[in-house]
């Protein structure tokens, strides 16, 4: 397997708060990589650094070998590196199908193609993906009227519609009904195996992440605490201490 | 439904063609109504569909007026001498010169206004929300002031254009009515198609959540520039026609009339319902009727009545007529729960 994202010695601080210190991680192409850590450990900051939401203080971030740490959000997204938001972001006034059709990969479109109407195939693909996440029946409802969990599923489907190479998911199971979580795990795994999308996931639910990830990184206090396979992480005393608050 | 639609559009087209003969005394009023409709529809492209409320679209109206006039004059005379004559010189235009000048002028007005929007967009699209509104308003006011100090185009005096050929001015009224109507109908047909494209979906995404649109890799700046340029193209042409219709115009009250037409077009759209195809048209008709009725029957209070209408619309009725309908009758706008075809319960055996 090749490294698709390489983060090298990245640091980021907000004023006096060091959100990330000297972090180095690798995401393998075609795999599922997890990122865990207690609240405030700097996970979302690292995500934001990778997708270009804010400049980093030092270090380097490479995507498919290309330095992206100085690029803008849209430009990075157009490389096929996409993220979902912890606070779900969908187009609330539109229905689910419209949300899906807007998420067509415009990076693969010429301006001429943008000035065409969506084809039957596009609609079919949108409906197929909505079916995939279990929102088919609600596809013509205003998406803002869906429950929070359903909006998360919609955002996930929208990301798939965009045909990304890598998908960064910020807490995909937060706010989702526990009985639906198994279904979501299954869908995430299928997105990885069937659509070939590399996944990089922030997750608090240990059962979820241990079930899915090939390798896991654990942050604490803005620093990389541990990394390894799920079983190695589970057996790591430092990780347990970090979560339980031992000093 | 599918048969009714073409019949409706044909009937509407017939009405548009017949209107100046049904109400011959209102020909100029009807032409003005078309200006409102064109300006409202183009304002809605950015304001309603893209979420960028421009208070400066009147800039393209004024610029179009000046560009069309200058081109129309320049193909025959030296513009500086022409505007400098102040009634002293006699400048004659043959019919061919008049119409050729106007045609070239309108094309130039459209194209150059689109270019102005592109350049202005580069400078202003970094502003969001009310800041964009104020920025564009400032640009329009500045443009008016600049032009009114530019002697080559007549300065504060403005420009007097040649009169429509022939002695019967009813012909001119009909000519300008139909000219506006053609632009309006083309614009409507264009927008009907435009709003069905992926491009339009992308500008809707920018309106609803620009940050999300960026995160999804949309070419947000490029799409904003293209949309505003198309709007400016049509506004420029409408302004150009207005110049020839008015014969004489000056910079601050007629061409770059920020506080009149510049605001009216926004109110029209809000009244009818922004972000819809028909809202701006319905709003423009309503607004124009209210405006003319108050001018006739409440003279002296007309500005008060108009101000009250604006305040009520902005404060209590922001969604407009179409928005209100969409809230009351969501099913008319396609909102529904749809079962999967293969999930329909099988008949009991």
XYZ file of C-alpha atoms in Angstrom:
596
model
C 0.000 0.000 0.000
C 1.149 3.535 -0.734
C 0.831 6.565 1.454
C -1.855 8.902 0.124
C -1.727 11.508 2.889
C 1.526 12.283 4.657
C 1.481 14.716 7.550
C 4.991 15.629 8.718
C 5.753 17.506 11.936
C 2.705 19.719 11.706
C 2.177 22.302 14.434
C -0.707 24.703 14.831
C -1.494 27.019 17.682
C -4.285 29.480 18.327
C -2.631 32.298 20.193
C -1.096 30.607 23.217
C -3.010 27.352 22.821
C -1.008 24.663 21.082
C -3.712 22.689 19.300
C -1.290 20.474 17.376
C 2.379 19.947 18.208
C 4.736 18.191 15.853
C 2.252 15.689 14.526
C 3.240 13.132 11.903
C 0.781 10.625 10.523
C 0.252 8.627 7.357
C -2.926 7.524 5.656
C -2.592 4.432 3.475
C -4.284 4.397 0.106
C -7.404 2.259 0.014
C -7.487 1.730 3.757
C -9.491 2.982 6.709
C -7.463 5.045 9.151
C -8.849 6.176 12.477
C -8.058 9.245 14.548
C -9.084 9.169 18.193
C -8.398 11.195 21.288
C -10.225 12.867 24.172
C -12.201 16.078 23.612
C -9.923 18.988 22.852
C -7.003 16.821 21.841
C -6.685 18.536 18.454
C -8.352 16.057 16.079
C -10.573 18.525 14.274
C -7.728 21.039 14.123
C -5.638 18.457 12.306
C -8.518 17.780 9.891
C -8.920 21.488 9.233
C -5.202 21.796 8.583
C -5.279 18.947 6.071
C -8.245 20.309 4.077
C -6.856 23.846 4.079
C -9.232 25.618 6.461
C -6.397 27.419 8.140
C -2.693 27.795 7.512
C -0.376 25.630 9.597
C 2.497 27.103 11.598
C 5.107 24.588 10.510
C 5.504 21.175 8.943
C 4.287 19.742 5.689
C 1.151 18.017 4.425
C 1.258 15.978 1.238
C -1.604 14.492 -0.718
C -0.608 11.981 -3.404
C 2.914 13.325 -3.078
C 1.846 16.934 -3.673
C 2.401 19.595 -1.012
C -1.043 20.978 -0.083
C -0.381 22.825 3.168
C -0.480 26.206 1.424
C -3.463 25.513 -0.821
C -7.020 26.818 -0.448
C -10.024 24.727 0.580
C -11.621 24.578 -2.890
C -8.355 23.672 -4.581
C -7.727 20.836 -2.162
C -11.308 19.620 -2.523
C -10.824 19.616 -6.290
C -7.902 17.225 -5.903
C -10.418 14.727 -4.553
C -9.732 15.191 -0.840
C -13.090 15.803 0.747
C -14.326 16.247 4.293
C -17.636 16.114 6.143
C -18.355 18.401 9.059
C -18.769 17.618 12.731
C -21.675 20.062 12.729
C -23.423 18.652 9.683
C -23.633 20.974 6.711
C -26.257 20.346 4.086
C -28.332 22.687 1.929
C -31.347 22.762 4.246
C -33.851 24.445 1.942
C -33.443 21.886 -0.805
C -34.710 18.343 -0.935
C -32.383 15.352 -0.698
C -32.148 14.702 -4.430
C -31.245 18.340 -5.086
C -28.603 18.132 -2.373
C -27.175 15.103 -4.132
C -27.231 16.636 -7.603
C -25.451 19.751 -6.358
C -22.713 17.494 -5.046
C -21.830 16.227 -8.513
C -18.074 16.451 -8.946
C -17.674 19.848 -10.602
C -13.917 19.342 -10.711
C -14.483 16.759 -13.426
C -16.748 19.104 -15.386
C -15.872 21.620 -18.058
C -17.794 24.872 -18.037
C -19.744 23.571 -21.039
C -20.788 20.506 -19.121
C -21.815 22.674 -16.188
C -24.266 24.381 -18.542
C -26.160 21.184 -19.202
C -29.045 19.625 -17.368
C -28.474 16.610 -15.155
C -28.979 13.379 -17.024
C -31.179 10.437 -16.129
C -27.998 8.636 -15.105
C -27.123 11.418 -12.644
C -30.593 11.174 -11.086
C -30.292 7.391 -10.915
C -26.923 7.654 -9.242
C -28.273 10.190 -6.730
C -31.224 7.955 -5.906
C -29.034 4.871 -5.740
C -26.740 6.536 -3.200
C -29.709 7.818 -1.199
C -30.967 4.259 -1.168
C -27.485 3.159 -0.087
C -27.666 5.324 3.050
C -31.344 4.543 3.605
C -32.936 7.859 2.709
C -34.697 6.805 -0.483
C -38.231 7.304 0.843
C -37.404 10.796 2.072
C -35.644 11.938 -1.066
C -38.191 14.620 -1.981
C -38.449 16.068 1.524
C -36.798 19.334 2.459
C -33.482 18.159 3.853
C -33.622 20.701 6.692
C -36.685 18.863 8.022
C -34.749 15.597 8.448
C -33.474 14.505 11.847
C -29.848 15.227 12.732
C -28.851 11.619 12.147
C -30.530 11.545 8.766
C -28.802 14.780 7.821
C -25.483 13.110 8.652
C -26.374 10.224 6.394
C -27.317 12.680 3.665
C -24.018 14.496 4.042
C -22.228 11.166 3.743
C -24.197 10.328 0.593
C -23.366 13.767 -0.824
C -19.693 13.140 -0.221
C -19.937 9.816 -2.072
C -21.716 11.586 -4.956
C -18.647 13.783 -5.295
C -16.514 10.711 -6.071
C -13.636 11.639 -3.755
C -10.325 9.800 -3.599
C -10.083 10.322 0.142
C -12.916 11.137 2.501
C -12.251 12.735 5.889
C -15.154 12.037 8.209
C -15.517 14.046 11.410
C -17.432 11.878 13.884
C -19.755 10.151 11.444
C -21.713 8.310 14.120
C -22.235 11.173 16.574
C -25.939 11.837 16.982
C -26.948 8.731 15.122
C -29.430 6.363 16.725
C -27.396 3.450 18.261
C -29.502 0.886 16.401
C -28.511 2.516 13.099
C -24.800 2.606 13.891
C -24.206 -0.973 12.750
C -25.818 -0.083 9.445
C -23.577 2.945 9.136
C -20.428 0.949 9.900
C -21.442 -1.465 7.176
C -21.971 1.390 4.702
C -18.673 3.044 5.533
C -16.904 -0.261 4.993
C -18.700 -0.748 1.688
C -17.848 2.792 0.577
C -14.262 1.783 1.203
C -14.347 -1.660 -0.402
C -16.887 -1.148 -3.213
C -16.213 2.459 -4.237
C -12.521 2.284 -3.383
C -12.600 5.463 -1.281
C -9.831 5.848 1.266
C -11.348 6.811 4.624
C -9.804 8.858 7.420
C -12.174 8.988 10.362
C -12.372 10.931 13.619
C -14.476 8.888 15.980
C -15.324 8.828 19.671
C -17.212 5.577 19.594
C -14.488 2.994 20.281
C -16.599 0.064 19.191
C -17.104 1.708 15.818
C -13.519 2.654 15.150
C -12.028 -0.617 16.423
C -14.410 -2.424 14.110
C -13.478 -0.527 11.012
C -9.979 0.875 11.028
C -6.827 -0.835 9.788
C -4.671 1.534 11.762
C -5.396 4.130 14.409
C -3.684 7.281 15.634
C -4.409 8.631 19.077
C -3.954 12.302 19.991
C -3.836 13.789 23.463
C -3.176 17.421 24.410
C -2.337 18.203 20.799
C 0.388 15.611 20.589
C 0.546 12.215 18.963
C 0.228 9.735 21.818
C 0.179 6.384 20.102
C -0.392 4.670 16.791
C -0.883 1.121 15.597
C -3.498 -1.486 14.804
C -6.772 -1.458 16.758
C -5.595 -4.261 19.047
C -2.304 -2.493 19.770
C -4.166 0.732 20.588
C -6.641 -1.074 22.810
C -3.781 -2.609 24.754
C -1.866 0.672 25.089
C -1.956 1.864 28.693
C -1.223 5.492 27.688
C -4.399 5.580 25.556
C -6.505 4.204 28.356
C -5.012 6.750 30.742
C -5.616 9.614 28.345
C -9.294 8.713 28.031
C -9.799 8.150 31.734
C -7.881 11.247 32.696
C -4.918 9.650 34.498
C -1.833 11.826 34.792
C -50.694 19.498 -17.573
C -48.230 18.857 -20.353
C -50.666 20.162 -22.966
C -51.692 23.147 -20.851
C -48.171 24.466 -20.561
C -47.507 25.324 -24.246
C -51.009 26.741 -24.529
C -50.343 28.970 -21.543
C -47.068 30.227 -23.000
C -48.592 30.830 -26.438
C -51.474 32.759 -24.899
C -49.010 34.787 -22.865
C -46.927 35.566 -25.937
C -50.047 36.622 -27.853
C -50.979 38.899 -24.961
C -47.502 40.451 -24.923
C -47.745 41.175 -28.648
C -51.289 42.550 -28.381
C -50.885 44.530 -25.140
C -49.897 47.909 -26.693
C -52.992 47.718 -28.909
C -55.310 46.645 -26.113
C -54.216 49.664 -24.070
C -52.753 52.143 -26.604
C -52.662 54.991 -24.079
C -50.374 52.952 -21.813
C -47.660 52.121 -24.346
C -44.880 53.950 -22.527
C -46.061 52.549 -19.185
C -45.940 49.040 -20.579
C -42.435 49.619 -21.909
C -41.403 50.810 -18.439
C -42.961 47.683 -16.974
C -40.610 45.634 -19.144
C -37.638 47.518 -17.680
C -38.857 46.546 -14.209
C -39.306 42.930 -15.286
C -35.865 42.679 -16.913
C -34.102 44.346 -13.993
C -35.966 42.221 -11.434
C -35.249 38.946 -13.210
C -31.553 39.782 -13.550
C -31.341 41.009 -9.952
C -32.785 37.700 -8.822
C -30.000 35.790 -10.584
C -27.539 36.961 -7.946
C -29.872 38.140 -5.159
C -32.348 35.288 -5.168
C -30.490 32.364 -6.699
C -26.933 33.018 -5.536
C -27.499 34.844 -2.236
C -25.537 37.948 -3.205
C -27.788 40.953 -2.686
C -26.432 43.607 -4.991
C -27.627 47.161 -4.515
C -25.438 48.226 -7.415
C -26.976 46.533 -10.455
C -28.178 49.974 -11.498
C -24.530 50.613 -12.377
C -24.931 48.334 -15.413
C -28.159 50.099 -16.350
C -26.434 53.469 -16.326
C -23.273 52.183 -17.959
C -25.328 50.465 -20.656
C -27.199 53.695 -21.314
C -23.971 55.641 -21.746
C -22.175 52.974 -23.766
C -25.087 52.541 -26.198
C -25.437 56.298 -26.610
C -21.721 56.947 -27.100
C -21.377 54.139 -29.651
C -24.502 55.331 -31.484
C -23.076 58.848 -31.741
C -19.486 57.819 -32.396
C -20.242 55.968 -35.618
C -21.259 59.343 -37.136
C -19.801 62.221 -35.118
C -17.014 63.095 -32.723
C -18.517 62.395 -29.303
C -16.719 65.257 -27.541
C -17.946 67.848 -30.037
C -21.435 66.368 -30.052
C -21.884 66.526 -26.287
C -20.199 69.916 -26.152
C -22.650 71.541 -28.581
C -25.205 72.156 -25.812
C -27.956 72.677 -28.358
C -25.828 74.987 -30.488
C -24.891 72.576 -33.257
C -27.223 70.636 -35.460
C -26.402 66.970 -35.745
C -28.521 64.983 -38.116
C -28.763 61.215 -38.245
C -30.147 59.314 -41.192
C -32.472 56.393 -40.475
C -29.681 53.927 -41.221
C -27.252 55.763 -38.953
C -29.852 55.857 -36.177
C -30.727 52.169 -36.245
C -27.217 50.927 -36.963
C -25.861 53.080 -34.152
C -28.491 51.777 -31.777
C -27.889 48.149 -32.739
C -24.118 48.415 -32.333
C -24.606 50.436 -29.168
C -26.834 47.804 -27.572
C -24.430 44.992 -28.389
C -21.530 47.025 -26.990
C -23.583 47.904 -23.895
C -24.298 44.243 -23.178
C -20.768 43.009 -23.762
C -18.972 45.826 -21.950
C -21.331 45.689 -18.964
C -20.627 41.967 -18.690
C -16.925 42.867 -18.660
C -17.459 45.534 -16.015
C -19.304 42.997 -13.854
C -16.423 40.561 -14.243
C -13.841 43.105 -13.092
C -16.065 44.504 -10.345
C -16.854 40.973 -9.225
C -13.168 40.240 -8.725
C -12.989 43.196 -6.364
C -16.321 42.753 -4.583
C -17.062 39.029 -4.333
C -14.734 38.788 -1.357
C -17.463 40.631 0.547
C -20.351 38.626 1.949
C -23.878 39.436 3.051
C -24.636 43.090 3.817
C -21.039 44.062 3.041
C -21.506 43.009 -0.560
C -24.724 45.056 -0.726
C -22.966 48.148 0.603
C -19.921 47.575 -1.597
C -21.999 47.371 -4.762
C -24.088 50.361 -3.732
C -20.889 52.331 -3.260
C -19.646 51.264 -6.690
C -22.885 52.431 -8.333
C -22.871 55.798 -6.575
C -19.203 56.301 -7.412
C -19.853 55.432 -11.061
C -22.628 58.041 -11.235
C -20.408 60.713 -9.704
C -17.496 59.859 -11.971
C -19.603 60.038 -15.117
C -21.250 63.301 -14.068
C -17.769 64.837 -13.940
C -16.671 63.454 -17.277
C -17.100 66.245 -19.811
C -16.485 64.043 -22.850
C -19.815 62.295 -22.221
C -21.613 65.511 -21.351
C -20.833 65.737 -17.628
C -23.785 66.613 -15.438
C -25.768 67.676 -18.529
C -25.962 64.139 -19.794
C -26.488 63.244 -23.437
C -29.262 64.142 -25.860
C -29.764 61.413 -28.430
C -31.397 61.757 -31.842
C -35.160 61.385 -31.938
C -36.775 58.290 -33.400
C -37.163 58.785 -37.164
C -40.536 59.842 -38.536
C -43.171 62.284 -37.353
C -45.556 59.923 -35.580
C -44.176 59.305 -32.099
C -46.642 56.433 -31.563
C -44.321 54.426 -33.825
C -41.457 55.097 -31.471
C -43.540 54.006 -28.486
C -44.405 50.752 -30.215
C -40.812 50.227 -31.337
C -39.405 50.602 -27.833
C -42.163 48.513 -26.286
C -41.371 45.631 -28.611
C -37.633 46.051 -28.233
C -37.936 45.735 -24.448
C -40.412 42.873 -24.854
C -38.010 40.945 -27.093
C -35.168 41.329 -24.583
C -37.517 40.357 -21.743
C -38.843 37.271 -23.512
C -35.345 36.151 -24.507
C -34.225 36.672 -20.912
C -37.167 34.630 -19.625
C -36.486 31.761 -22.030
C -32.802 31.913 -21.144
C -33.458 31.837 -17.394
C -35.965 29.004 -17.705
C -33.213 26.928 -19.234
C -30.430 28.402 -17.062
C -32.177 27.485 -13.817
C -32.429 23.861 -14.956
C -28.670 23.439 -15.417
C -26.051 22.041 -13.066
C -24.531 25.507 -13.051
C -27.669 26.966 -11.481
C -27.682 24.216 -8.869
C -24.133 25.225 -8.026
C -25.043 28.888 -7.513
C -27.960 27.748 -5.323
C -25.393 25.856 -3.275
C -23.362 29.052 -2.932
C -26.483 30.818 -1.666
C -27.360 28.156 0.888
C -23.893 27.477 2.283
C -20.912 28.906 0.467
C -18.409 27.283 2.821
C -19.915 23.874 2.171
C -19.897 24.581 -1.572
C -16.192 25.388 -1.344
C -15.530 22.257 0.686
C -17.255 20.257 -2.049
C -14.855 21.689 -4.612
C -17.193 24.015 -6.509
C -15.502 26.776 -8.509
C -17.304 29.358 -6.427
C -15.598 32.549 -7.599
C -15.761 31.582 -11.266
C -19.466 30.740 -10.994
C -20.233 33.990 -9.205
C -18.418 36.020 -11.863
C -20.194 34.268 -14.725
C -23.619 34.715 -13.139
C -23.172 38.405 -12.421
C -21.745 38.999 -15.893
C -24.755 37.400 -17.567
C -27.065 39.535 -15.420
C -25.045 42.653 -16.292
C -25.237 41.786 -19.991
C -29.037 41.979 -19.982
C -29.172 45.003 -17.670
C -26.717 46.817 -19.945
C -28.905 46.197 -22.983
C -32.029 47.328 -21.095
C -30.197 50.494 -20.044
C -29.101 51.094 -23.616
C -32.639 50.841 -24.937
C -33.839 53.159 -22.156
C -31.380 55.818 -23.279
C -32.761 55.828 -26.817
C -36.321 55.740 -25.502
C -35.783 58.703 -23.167
C -33.889 60.682 -25.885
C -32.215 62.790 -23.217
C -30.716 61.445 -20.032
C -28.369 62.694 -17.357
C -26.094 60.748 -15.019
C -27.456 60.924 -11.471
C -31.250 60.939 -11.730
C -31.729 58.940 -14.905
C -28.771 56.705 -15.650
C -27.255 55.784 -12.272
C -30.509 56.278 -10.337
C -29.497 54.324 -7.258
C -32.351 55.498 -5.034
C -35.128 54.900 -7.549
C -34.792 52.039 -9.987
C -31.762 50.709 -8.110
C -33.941 50.004 -5.083
C -37.197 49.328 -6.927
C -35.807 46.225 -8.602
C -34.904 44.767 -5.219
C -38.376 45.495 -3.857
C -40.002 43.932 -6.943
C -38.117 40.704 -6.343
C -38.860 40.648 -2.608
C -42.538 41.315 -3.301
C -42.847 38.514 -5.830
C -40.581 36.028 -4.091
C -36.863 35.713 -4.598
C -35.157 32.630 -5.901
C -38.054 31.744 -8.205
C -38.555 32.131 -11.938
C -41.940 33.836 -11.764
C -41.558 35.747 -8.493
C -39.592 38.695 -9.946
C -42.035 39.029 -12.853
C -45.127 38.981 -10.641
C -43.411 41.334 -8.204
C -42.464 43.760 -10.972
C -46.034 43.894 -12.266
C -47.485 44.373 -8.767
C -44.950 47.014 -7.855
C -45.401 48.937 -11.085
C -49.172 48.948 -10.708
C -48.995 50.094 -7.080
C -46.469 52.760 -8.005
C -48.552 54.182 -10.852
C -51.808 54.032 -8.887
C -50.312 55.937 -5.957
C -48.774 58.470 -8.360
C -52.221 59.083 -9.822
C -54.490 58.967 -6.812
C -52.280 59.802 -3.845
C -50.220 62.544 -5.396
C -48.146 64.226 -2.743
C -48.172 61.035 -0.673
C -46.810 58.749 -3.371
C -43.344 58.451 -1.849
C -44.846 57.781 1.575
C -47.025 55.017 0.144
C -44.103 53.533 -1.739
C -41.876 53.722 1.335
C -44.566 52.002 3.394
C -44.789 49.240 0.781
C -41.021 48.779 0.877
C -40.915 48.677 4.684
C -43.820 46.235 4.924
C -42.304 43.973 2.272
C -38.863 43.954 3.821
C -40.025 43.533 7.424
C -43.070 41.268 7.173
C -43.108 39.699 3.755
C -39.537 38.817 2.855
C -40.412 35.526 1.204
C -42.759 37.303 -1.170
C -45.795 35.846 -2.881
C -44.081 32.747 -4.274
C -42.278 32.077 -0.992
C -45.554 32.367 0.878
C -47.193 29.946 -1.547
C -44.331 27.482 -1.124
C -44.882 27.580 2.627
C -48.655 27.197 2.476
C -48.731 24.627 -0.317
C -45.399 22.750 -0.213
C -46.903 19.878 -2.240
C -47.309 22.230 -5.230
C -43.551 22.528 -5.216
C -42.892 18.799 -5.219
C -42.309 18.143 -1.515
C -43.556 14.633 -0.751
C -42.746 11.289 0.808
C -42.124 8.705 -1.894
C -42.191 5.001 -1.252
C -39.746 2.847 -3.103
C -41.581 1.087 -5.954
C -40.475 -2.360 -4.814
C -41.472 -1.650 -1.232
C -45.184 -1.399 -2.043
C -46.914 -4.058 0.007
C -47.641 -7.201 -1.936
C -51.269 -8.260 -2.163
C -52.244 -10.761 0.514
C -52.552 -14.283 -0.752
